[in-house]
Amino acid sequence: MNEIILRAENVGKRFGGFTALSGIELEVRAGERLGLIGPNGSGKSTFTNCLAGAFTSHDGAFTFKGQPLAGLTSHQRARRGLARTFQLPRPFRGLTVIENIRVPLAYGGRQPATDDAAMACLEAVELAGKATRLPKELTQVELRRLELARATALQPALLIADEAMAGLSHTEVDQILALLFRLNASGTTVIMIEHVMRAVTEFSQRLAVLVAGRKVADGAPADVLAMPEVEEAYLGR
Ligand SMILES: Nc1ncnc2c1ncn2[C@@H]1O[C@H](COP(=O)(O)OP(=O)(O)O)[C@@H](O)[C@H]1O
Ligand SMILES: [Mg+2]
C-alpha cells in the first residue's frame, strides 16, 4: 500500500458558538480516490477550507506529505502540492482564460509558465479554443473546467474537488469525471466532494461520510452506503 499523504487528526472548527466540524480523523493514501459525502451543511467545504488554509481550524492538526500544515498560508499549502477547487468557481475575472492558467503555472513552479504549458492544461479540459476569452464569456461548465485546469496547473499531489459537478448535465458530469480519472492516473491523489452519487460511486475507492460536522462512516463504498445511519442521514429517510 502507498504511504499516507494526508492525515487529519481531531480536526474541529467553530463559527462563533456553532460547531461546524468536530473530532475529524481521516487518512488518505497517495494515489487514492476518496469520496467525501454528506448532506448540505455537514461540513465538507469547511473541512476543505481548513485543510487548504482558507480557515484556521480550532482543534487538531493536518499532516501532508509527512509535514505539519499548521501555520502555513493557503498559498504555501498550494506550493506544497495541495490544490482545491471552489464550489463556486473563482477565476481571475480580469484575466483571459490562458492567463488564468499561467498564474498557477508560475506559482506552482513545477513547469515553466509558457504558453505551450498553459495550452496543454487548457487542452486537457477542452478549453483551448477559449484561451483568449474572459471568464465572463464562459458557460457554467466551462468555468468549472477552468477551475479544474487552474488547480491542475499546480501539478498537485492532492486535489480536492468541491462539488465540481453540481448543476451539470449527464454528459458534462462524464467529462469532469473522465478528467478526474485522468488526473488520478497521472499520480494525483483526489478527494471528490460530490452530491452526484453516480459519479462519486463510480470514482471512489473509499467513501467517508460527514453528518453535522462529524465523520459517521469511512470504508468501502458498498459497505458505507449500506449502513442504515448513512442512508438515513444522507438520503433523509
Ligand atoms: N464562514 C462561515 N461562517 C459561519 N458559518 C459557516 C461558514 N462556513 C460554513 N458555515 C456553516 O458551517 C456548516 C457547514 O457548512 P459547509 O462546510 O459549507 O457544509 P457542506 O459543504 O457540507 O455543505 C453550515 O451550517 C454552514 O452554515
Ligand atoms: Mg460545500
Tab-separated table of N, CA, C and O in Angstrom, residues 66-177:
chain	number	residue	atom	x	y	z
A	66	GLY	N	3.933	14.106	5.245
A	66	GLY	CA	4.786	13.944	6.417
A	66	GLY	C	5.104	15.216	7.170
A	66	GLY	O	5.803	15.174	8.182
A	67	GLN	N	4.587	16.377	6.684
A	67	GLN	CA	4.894	17.664	7.317
A	67	GLN	C	3.622	18.278	7.905
A	67	GLN	O	2.579	18.239	7.247
A	68	PRO	N	3.713	18.873	9.086
A	68	PRO	CA	2.524	19.550	9.617
A	68	PRO	C	2.186	20.786	8.786
A	68	PRO	O	3.085	21.478	8.296
A	69	LEU	N	0.887	21.046	8.622
A	69	LEU	CA	0.459	22.206	7.833
A	69	LEU	C	0.208	23.432	8.703
A	69	LEU	O	0.009	24.536	8.177
A	70	ALA	N	0.202	23.239	10.007
A	70	ALA	CA	-0.123	24.349	10.915
A	70	ALA	C	0.729	25.571	10.623
A	70	ALA	O	1.945	25.470	10.424
A	71	GLY	N	0.093	26.722	10.561
A	71	GLY	CA	0.817	27.975	10.388
A	71	GLY	C	1.115	28.331	8.940
A	71	GLY	O	1.575	29.436	8.666
A	72	LEU	N	0.860	27.418	8.008
A	72	LEU	CA	1.129	27.730	6.600
A	72	LEU	C	-0.092	28.398	5.973
A	72	LEU	O	-1.231	28.022	6.249
A	73	THR	N	0.155	29.391	5.112
A	73	THR	CA	-0.945	30.043	4.392
A	73	THR	C	-1.458	29.107	3.292
A	73	THR	O	-0.805	28.109	2.953
A	74	SER	N	-2.604	29.487	2.724
A	74	SER	CA	-3.140	28.660	1.641
A	74	SER	C	-2.181	28.633	0.449
A	74	SER	O	-2.055	27.614	-0.226
A	75	HIS	N	-1.476	29.745	0.208
A	75	HIS	CA	-0.517	29.760	-0.906
A	75	HIS	C	0.646	28.813	-0.657
A	75	HIS	O	1.103	28.110	-1.549
A	76	GLN	N	1.116	28.801	0.593
A	76	GLN	CA	2.215	27.885	0.925
A	76	GLN	C	1.762	26.434	0.796
A	76	GLN	O	2.517	25.575	0.343
A	77	ARG	N	0.527	26.181	1.185
A	77	ARG	CA	-0.004	24.813	1.070
A	77	ARG	C	-0.125	24.423	-0.402
A	77	ARG	O	0.176	23.292	-0.777
A	78	ALA	N	-0.578	25.369	-1.223
A	78	ALA	CA	-0.689	25.089	-2.660
A	78	ALA	C	0.679	24.744	-3.244
A	78	ALA	O	0.825	23.809	-4.032
A	79	ARG	N	1.671	25.486	-2.819
A	79	ARG	CA	3.017	25.260	-3.351
A	79	ARG	C	3.568	23.901	-2.915
A	79	ARG	O	4.406	23.324	-3.597
A	80	ARG	N	3.072	23.405	-1.791
A	80	ARG	CA	3.489	22.065	-1.348
A	80	ARG	C	2.734	20.943	-2.050
A	80	ARG	O	2.966	19.773	-1.769
A	81	GLY	N	1.799	21.345	-2.920
A	81	GLY	CA	1.132	20.304	-3.703
A	81	GLY	C	-0.296	20.017	-3.315
A	81	GLY	O	-0.851	18.973	-3.665
A	82	LEU	N	-0.904	20.969	-2.588
A	82	LEU	CA	-2.278	20.799	-2.147
A	82	LEU	C	-3.157	21.767	-2.936
A	82	LEU	O	-3.028	22.973	-2.786
A	83	ALA	N	-4.012	21.229	-3.790
A	83	ALA	CA	-4.860	22.102	-4.607
A	83	ALA	C	-6.316	21.803	-4.326
A	83	ALA	O	-6.683	20.678	-4.016
A	84	ARG	N	-7.136	22.832	-4.441
A	84	ARG	CA	-8.575	22.638	-4.275
A	84	ARG	C	-9.314	23.461	-5.315
A	84	ARG	O	-8.813	24.466	-5.800
A	85	THR	N	-10.499	22.994	-5.662
A	85	THR	CA	-11.360	23.836	-6.479
A	85	THR	C	-12.452	24.370	-5.568
A	85	THR	O	-12.837	23.731	-4.600
A	86	PHE	N	-12.941	25.556	-5.888
A	86	PHE	CA	-14.012	26.154	-5.107
A	86	PHE	C	-15.355	25.698	-5.647
A	86	PHE	O	-15.521	25.515	-6.855
A	87	GLN	N	-16.298	25.554	-4.718
A	87	GLN	CA	-17.648	25.130	-5.091
A	87	GLN	C	-18.224	26.118	-6.113
A	87	GLN	O	-18.855	25.727	-7.078
A	88	LEU	N	-17.982	27.413	-5.877
A	88	LEU	CA	-18.315	28.422	-6.877
A	88	LEU	C	-17.003	28.847	-7.513
A	88	LEU	O	-16.116	29.338	-6.824
A	89	PRO	N	-16.847	28.635	-8.841
A	89	PRO	CA	-15.569	28.935	-9.493
A	89	PRO	C	-15.082	30.353	-9.202
A	89	PRO	O	-15.877	31.290	-9.124
A	90	ARG	N	-13.797	30.486	-8.991
A	90	ARG	CA	-13.207	31.784	-8.652
A	90	ARG	C	-12.070	32.134	-9.591
A	90	ARG	O	-10.917	32.241	-9.161
A	91	PRO	N	-12.358	32.333	-10.878
A	91	PRO	CA	-11.283	32.744	-11.783
A	91	PRO	C	-10.861	34.181	-11.499
A	91	PRO	O	-11.570	34.912	-10.814
A	92	PHE	N	-9.704	34.567	-12.031
A	92	PHE	CA	-9.331	35.985	-12.031
A	92	PHE	C	-10.153	36.632	-13.144
A	92	PHE	O	-9.918	36.377	-14.329
A	93	ARG	N	-11.132	37.460	-12.751
A	93	ARG	CA	-12.121	37.959	-13.712
A	93	ARG	C	-11.496	38.841	-14.794
A	93	ARG	O	-11.994	38.910	-15.915
A	94	GLY	N	-10.422	39.550	-14.444
A	94	GLY	CA	-9.828	40.486	-15.388
A	94	GLY	C	-8.801	39.851	-16.314
A	94	GLY	O	-8.238	40.529	-17.165
A	95	LEU	N	-8.540	38.559	-16.119
A	95	LEU	CA	-7.536	37.879	-16.946
A	95	LEU	C	-8.217	36.953	-17.935
A	95	LEU	O	-9.280	36.411	-17.653
A	96	THR	N	-7.568	36.751	-19.093
A	96	THR	CA	-8.114	35.805	-20.063
A	96	THR	C	-7.951	34.384	-19.513
A	96	THR	O	-7.257	34.159	-18.515
A	97	VAL	N	-8.588	33.462	-20.222
A	97	VAL	CA	-8.550	32.054	-19.812
A	97	VAL	C	-7.104	31.553	-19.719
A	97	VAL	O	-6.700	30.954	-18.721
A	98	ILE	N	-6.315	31.839	-20.738
A	98	ILE	CA	-4.934	31.320	-20.716
A	98	ILE	C	-4.105	32.010	-19.621
A	98	ILE	O	-3.298	31.365	-18.951
A	99	GLU	N	-4.380	33.281	-19.404
A	99	GLU	CA	-3.654	33.980	-18.321
A	99	GLU	C	-4.041	33.409	-16.952
A	99	GLU	O	-3.222	33.361	-16.036
A	100	ASN	N	-5.286	32.963	-16.842
A	100	ASN	CA	-5.738	32.328	-15.603
A	100	ASN	C	-4.947	31.055	-15.300
A	100	ASN	O	-4.865	30.647	-14.149
A	101	ILE	N	-4.418	30.426	-16.335
A	101	ILE	CA	-3.634	29.201	-16.153
A	101	ILE	C	-2.165	29.532	-15.915
A	101	ILE	O	-1.463	28.841	-15.171
A	102	ARG	N	-1.715	30.622	-16.554
A	102	ARG	CA	-0.294	30.980	-16.390
A	102	ARG	C	0.026	31.347	-14.944
A	102	ARG	O	1.147	31.119	-14.479
A	103	VAL	N	-0.945	31.894	-14.236
A	103	VAL	CA	-0.693	32.306	-12.850
A	103	VAL	C	-0.343	31.095	-11.968
A	103	VAL	O	0.725	31.073	-11.359
A	104	PRO	N	-1.213	30.056	-11.908
A	104	PRO	CA	-0.831	28.902	-11.089
A	104	PRO	C	0.379	28.154	-11.643
A	104	PRO	O	1.150	27.566	-10.869
A	105	LEU	N	0.577	28.171	-12.965
A	105	LEU	CA	1.773	27.526	-13.537
A	105	LEU	C	3.028	28.189	-12.975
A	105	LEU	O	3.958	27.524	-12.521
A	106	ALA	N	3.035	29.514	-13.008
A	106	ALA	CA	4.192	30.262	-12.500
A	106	ALA	C	4.331	30.044	-11.003
A	106	ALA	O	5.424	29.863	-10.477
A	107	TYR	N	3.170	30.035	-10.339
A	107	TYR	CA	3.195	29.926	-8.887
A	107	TYR	C	3.649	28.554	-8.410
A	107	TYR	O	4.457	28.432	-7.489
A	108	GLY	N	3.107	27.512	-9.071
A	108	GLY	CA	3.453	26.148	-8.650
A	108	GLY	C	4.920	25.849	-8.880
A	108	GLY	O	5.546	25.105	-8.126
A	109	GLY	N	5.473	26.453	-9.947
A	109	GLY	CA	6.902	26.336	-10.199
A	109	GLY	C	7.357	24.952	-10.616
A	109	GLY	O	8.544	24.669	-10.660
A	110	ARG	N	6.409	24.062	-10.935
A	110	ARG	CA	6.802	22.697	-11.316
A	110	ARG	C	7.037	22.584	-12.815
A	110	ARG	O	7.595	21.623	-13.297
A	111	GLN	N	6.520	23.522	-13.552
A	111	GLN	CA	6.756	23.540	-15.000
A	111	GLN	C	6.802	25.005	-15.425
A	111	GLN	O	6.247	25.861	-14.747
A	112	PRO	N	7.487	25.304	-16.549
A	112	PRO	CA	7.585	26.696	-16.972
A	112	PRO	C	6.214	27.254	-17.348
A	112	PRO	O	5.385	26.524	-17.898
A	113	ALA	N	5.993	28.541	-17.036
A	113	ALA	CA	4.691	29.157	-17.311
A	113	ALA	C	4.635	29.654	-18.746
A	113	ALA	O	4.323	30.809	-19.012
A	114	THR	N	4.942	28.761	-19.674
A	114	THR	CA	4.920	29.142	-21.083
A	114	THR	C	3.512	29.013	-21.637
A	114	THR	O	2.652	28.360	-21.044
A	115	ASP	N	3.300	29.615	-22.831
A	115	ASP	CA	2.014	29.460	-23.499
A	115	ASP	C	1.753	27.994	-23.821
A	115	ASP	O	0.623	27.521	-23.710
A	116	ASP	N	2.820	27.261	-24.207
A	116	ASP	CA	2.637	25.840	-24.539
A	116	ASP	C	2.130	25.060	-23.336
A	116	ASP	O	1.209	24.252	-23.452
A	117	ALA	N	2.734	25.302	-22.175
A	117	ALA	CA	2.321	24.576	-20.971
A	117	ALA	C	0.895	24.947	-20.595
A	117	ALA	O	0.093	24.088	-20.214
A	118	ALA	N	0.585	26.244	-20.720
A	118	ALA	CA	-0.773	26.685	-20.383
A	118	ALA	C	-1.791	26.094	-21.354
A	118	ALA	O	-2.868	25.649	-20.952
A	119	MET	N	-1.423	26.061	-22.642
A	119	MET	CA	-2.352	25.483	-23.631
A	119	MET	C	-2.560	23.998	-23.374
A	119	MET	O	-3.661	23.480	-23.552
A	120	ALA	N	-1.503	23.299	-22.940
A	120	ALA	CA	-1.649	21.864	-22.637
A	120	ALA	C	-2.663	21.673	-21.513
A	120	ALA	O	-3.497	20.759	-21.562
A	121	CYS	N	-2.617	22.544	-20.501
A	121	CYS	CA	-3.595	22.467	-19.402
A	121	CYS	C	-5.007	22.715	-19.929
A	121	CYS	O	-5.959	22.053	-19.520
A	122	LEU	N	-5.125	23.681	-20.844
A	122	LEU	CA	-6.446	24.006	-21.390
A	122	LEU	C	-6.957	22.890	-22.294
A	122	LEU	O	-8.146	22.570	-22.293
A	123	GLU	N	-6.043	22.290	-23.057
A	123	GLU	CA	-6.459	21.178	-23.922
A	123	GLU	C	-6.996	20.019	-23.090
A	123	GLU	O	-7.968	19.362	-23.468
A	124	ALA	N	-6.380	19.781	-21.935
A	124	ALA	CA	-6.813	18.676	-21.071
A	124	ALA	C	-8.252	18.850	-20.599
A	124	ALA	O	-8.921	17.882	-20.260
A	125	VAL	N	-8.718	20.111	-20.550
A	125	VAL	CA	-10.106	20.350	-20.122
A	125	VAL	C	-10.964	20.866	-21.289
A	125	VAL	O	-12.059	21.391	-21.089
A	126	GLU	N	-10.428	20.690	-22.505
A	126	GLU	CA	-11.153	21.090	-23.721
A	126	GLU	C	-11.554	22.557	-23.712
A	126	GLU	O	-12.675	22.927	-24.057
A	127	LEU	N	-10.608	23.395	-23.293
A	127	LEU	CA	-10.863	24.839	-23.296
A	127	LEU	C	-9.878	25.594	-24.183
A	127	LEU	O	-9.861	26.818	-24.164
A	128	ALA	N	-9.077	24.852	-24.945
A	128	ALA	CA	-8.051	25.517	-25.747
A	128	ALA	C	-8.656	26.548	-26.691
A	128	ALA	O	-8.084	27.617	-26.911
A	129	GLY	N	-9.832	26.258	-27.206
A	129	GLY	CA	-10.497	27.167	-28.137
A	129	GLY	C	-10.955	28.467	-27.496
A	129	GLY	O	-11.320	29.417	-28.197
A	130	LYS	N	-10.953	28.525	-26.177
A	130	LYS	CA	-11.413	29.721	-25.461
A	130	LYS	C	-10.255	30.465	-24.798
A	130	LYS	O	-10.475	31.309	-23.928
A	131	ALA	N	-9.030	30.157	-25.206
A	131	ALA	CA	-7.844	30.660	-24.498
A	131	ALA	C	-7.831	32.177	-24.325
A	131	ALA	O	-7.395	32.676	-23.290
A	132	THR	N	-8.295	32.906	-25.336
A	132	THR	CA	-8.177	34.362	-25.264
A	132	THR	C	-9.450	35.039	-24.764
A	132	THR	O	-9.545	36.264	-24.751
A	133	ARG	N	-10.446	34.234	-24.349
A	133	ARG	CA	-11.685	34.801	-23.824
A	133	ARG	C	-11.520	35.204	-22.362
A	133	ARG	O	-10.607	34.743	-21.685
A	134	LEU	N	-12.463	36.005	-21.908
A	134	LEU	CA	-12.516	36.349	-20.486
A	134	LEU	C	-13.471	35.377	-19.784
A	134	LEU	O	-14.393	34.844	-20.411
A	135	PRO	N	-13.277	35.156	-18.473
A	135	PRO	CA	-14.161	34.229	-17.749
A	135	PRO	C	-15.643	34.531	-17.929
A	135	PRO	O	-16.455	33.606	-18.029
A	136	LYS	N	-16.000	35.818	-18.027
A	136	LYS	CA	-17.429	36.141	-18.136
A	136	LYS	C	-18.036	35.645	-19.446
A	136	LYS	O	-19.259	35.606	-19.584
A	137	GLU	N	-17.189	35.298	-20.408
A	137	GLU	CA	-17.695	34.783	-21.687
A	137	GLU	C	-17.878	33.263	-21.676
A	137	GLU	O	-18.290	32.686	-22.670
A	138	LEU	N	-17.557	32.618	-20.546
A	138	LEU	CA	-17.641	31.155	-20.475
A	138	LEU	C	-18.988	30.703	-19.911
A	138	LEU	O	-19.603	31.409	-19.117
A	139	THR	N	-19.394	29.504	-20.318
A	139	THR	CA	-20.597	28.900	-19.736
A	139	THR	C	-20.235	28.329	-18.360
A	139	THR	O	-19.053	28.259	-17.984
A	140	GLN	N	-21.276	27.877	-17.644
A	140	GLN	CA	-21.056	27.330	-16.308
A	140	GLN	C	-20.099	26.131	-16.327
A	140	GLN	O	-19.171	26.047	-15.523
A	141	VAL	N	-20.309	25.220	-17.263
A	141	VAL	CA	-19.438	24.033	-17.299
A	141	VAL	C	-18.023	24.417	-17.711
A	141	VAL	O	-17.037	23.866	-17.207
A	142	GLU	N	-17.906	25.414	-18.594
A	142	GLU	CA	-16.562	25.876	-18.983
A	142	GLU	C	-15.845	26.514	-17.800
A	142	GLU	O	-14.639	26.329	-17.616
A	143	LEU	N	-16.601	27.250	-16.972
A	143	LEU	CA	-15.999	27.850	-15.773
A	143	LEU	C	-15.521	26.771	-14.800
A	143	LEU	O	-14.470	26.900	-14.168
A	144	ARG	N	-16.286	25.705	-14.701
A	144	ARG	CA	-15.869	24.603	-13.816
A	144	ARG	C	-14.636	23.909	-14.361
A	144	ARG	O	-13.750	23.492	-13.613
A	145	ARG	N	-14.567	23.784	-15.697
A	145	ARG	CA	-13.376	23.181	-16.293
A	145	ARG	C	-12.167	24.087	-16.102
A	145	ARG	O	-11.063	23.616	-15.840
A	146	LEU	N	-12.388	25.398	-16.212
A	146	LEU	CA	-11.286	26.339	-15.975
A	146	LEU	C	-10.813	26.234	-14.519
A	146	LEU	O	-9.609	26.247	-14.251
A	147	GLU	N	-11.768	26.107	-13.600
A	147	GLU	CA	-11.426	25.968	-12.188
A	147	GLU	C	-10.550	24.715	-11.971
A	147	GLU	O	-9.548	24.758	-11.251
A	148	LEU	N	-10.920	23.632	-12.643
A	148	LEU	CA	-10.114	22.407	-12.524
A	148	LEU	C	-8.738	22.586	-13.174
A	148	LEU	O	-7.732	22.126	-12.641
A	149	ALA	N	-8.713	23.274	-14.316
A	149	ALA	CA	-7.434	23.483	-15.002
A	149	ALA	C	-6.503	24.346	-14.157
A	149	ALA	O	-5.294	24.121	-14.101
A	150	ARG	N	-7.077	25.341	-13.481
A	150	ARG	CA	-6.264	26.194	-12.602
A	150	ARG	C	-5.653	25.374	-11.464
A	150	ARG	O	-4.500	25.572	-11.088
A	151	ALA	N	-6.453	24.442	-10.927
A	151	ALA	CA	-5.946	23.592	-9.843
A	151	ALA	C	-4.896	22.615	-10.360
A	151	ALA	O	-3.856	22.410	-9.725
A	152	THR	N	-5.149	22.043	-11.548
A	152	THR	CA	-4.216	21.031	-12.035
A	152	THR	C	-2.923	21.650	-12.575
A	152	THR	O	-1.906	20.976	-12.645
A	153	ALA	N	-2.974	22.941	-12.932
A	153	ALA	CA	-1.748	23.609	-13.396
A	153	ALA	C	-0.685	23.628	-12.293
A	153	ALA	O	0.508	23.754	-12.567
A	154	LEU	N	-1.122	23.489	-11.059
A	154	LEU	CA	-0.168	23.417	-9.943
A	154	LEU	C	0.521	22.061	-9.897
A	154	LEU	O	1.450	21.869	-9.118
A	155	GLN	N	0.049	21.117	-10.736
A	155	GLN	CA	0.502	19.720	-10.685
A	155	GLN	C	0.496	19.228	-9.237
A	155	GLN	O	1.517	18.830	-8.678
A	156	PRO	N	-0.692	19.265	-8.636
A	156	PRO	CA	-0.771	18.960	-7.212
A	156	PRO	C	-0.578	17.476	-6.912
A	156	PRO	O	-0.875	16.627	-7.748
A	157	ALA	N	-0.091	17.211	-5.718
A	157	ALA	CA	-0.034	15.831	-5.239
A	157	ALA	C	-1.421	15.395	-4.784
A	157	ALA	O	-1.788	14.231	-4.895
A	158	LEU	N	-2.182	16.383	-4.260
A	158	LEU	CA	-3.540	16.103	-3.793
A	158	LEU	C	-4.481	17.179	-4.310
A	158	LEU	O	-4.207	18.375	-4.165
A	159	LEU	N	-5.571	16.756	-4.912
A	159	LEU	CA	-6.608	17.695	-5.365
A	159	LEU	C	-7.899	17.399	-4.628
A	159	LEU	O	-8.318	16.243	-4.536
A	160	ILE	N	-8.518	18.444	-4.097
A	160	ILE	CA	-9.849	18.316	-3.514
A	160	ILE	C	-10.805	19.038	-4.449
A	160	ILE	O	-10.710	20.255	-4.623
A	161	ALA	N	-11.699	18.275	-5.065
A	161	ALA	CA	-12.675	18.860	-5.987
A	161	ALA	C	-13.988	19.007	-5.231
A	161	ALA	O	-14.649	18.015	-4.919
A	162	ASP	N	-14.343	20.248	-4.905
A	162	ASP	CA	-15.532	20.506	-4.090
A	162	ASP	C	-16.734	20.763	-4.989
A	162	ASP	O	-16.888	21.851	-5.534
A	163	GLU	N	-17.546	19.753	-5.147
A	163	GLU	CA	-18.777	19.831	-5.951
A	163	GLU	C	-18.521	20.394	-7.355
A	163	GLU	O	-19.197	21.318	-7.800
A	164	ALA	N	-17.545	19.810	-8.014
A	164	ALA	CA	-17.172	20.261	-9.356
A	164	ALA	C	-18.251	19.930	-10.386
A	164	ALA	O	-18.192	20.392	-11.519
A	165	MET	N	-19.220	19.107	-9.993
A	165	MET	CA	-20.221	18.644	-10.978
A	165	MET	C	-21.619	19.185	-10.739
A	165	MET	O	-22.539	18.842	-11.490
A	166	ALA	N	-21.769	20.006	-9.711
A	166	ALA	CA	-23.113	20.485	-9.356
A	166	ALA	C	-23.753	21.201	-10.536
A	166	ALA	O	-23.132	22.062	-11.168
A	167	GLY	N	-24.966	20.850	-10.850
A	167	GLY	CA	-25.733	21.545	-11.882
A	167	GLY	C	-25.354	21.196	-13.306
A	167	GLY	O	-25.844	21.829	-14.236
A	168	LEU	N	-24.479	20.215	-13.490
A	168	LEU	CA	-24.066	19.873	-14.851
A	168	LEU	C	-24.945	18.760	-15.420
A	168	LEU	O	-25.534	17.977	-14.677
A	169	SER	N	-24.990	18.698	-16.756
A	169	SER	CA	-25.758	17.647	-17.425
A	169	SER	C	-25.017	16.320	-17.300
A	169	SER	O	-23.848	16.269	-16.912
A	170	HIS	N	-25.711	15.248	-17.656
A	170	HIS	CA	-25.136	13.894	-17.619
A	170	HIS	C	-23.811	13.836	-18.386
A	170	HIS	O	-22.799	13.343	-17.890
A	171	THR	N	-23.810	14.379	-19.584
A	171	THR	CA	-22.602	14.360	-20.423
A	171	THR	C	-21.491	15.189	-19.803
A	171	THR	O	-20.318	14.789	-19.822
A	172	GLU	N	-21.863	16.345	-19.266
A	172	GLU	CA	-20.855	17.218	-18.662
A	172	GLU	C	-20.261	16.570	-17.406
A	172	GLU	O	-19.051	16.668	-17.157
A	173	VAL	N	-21.094	15.879	-16.627
A	173	VAL	CA	-20.598	15.142	-15.460
A	173	VAL	C	-19.577	14.098	-15.914
A	173	VAL	O	-18.498	13.956	-15.325
A	174	ASP	N	-19.898	13.393	-17.004
A	174	ASP	CA	-18.971	12.380	-17.519
A	174	ASP	C	-17.636	13.001	-17.934
A	174	ASP	O	-16.583	12.397	-17.752
A	175	GLN	N	-17.693	14.216	-18.501
A	175	GLN	CA	-16.446	14.881	-18.922
A	175	GLN	C	-15.571	15.216	-17.717
A	175	GLN	O	-14.362	14.986	-17.733
A	176	ILE	N	-16.188	15.744	-16.667
A	176	ILE	CA	-15.416	16.098	-15.476
A	176	ILE	C	-14.889	14.826	-14.801
A	176	ILE	O	-13.740	14.779	-14.346
A	177	LEU	N	-15.730	13.797	-14.786
A	177	LEU	CA	-15.328	12.519	-14.201
A	177	LEU	C	-14.102	11.960	-14.927
A	177	LEU	O	-13.124	11.542	-14.300
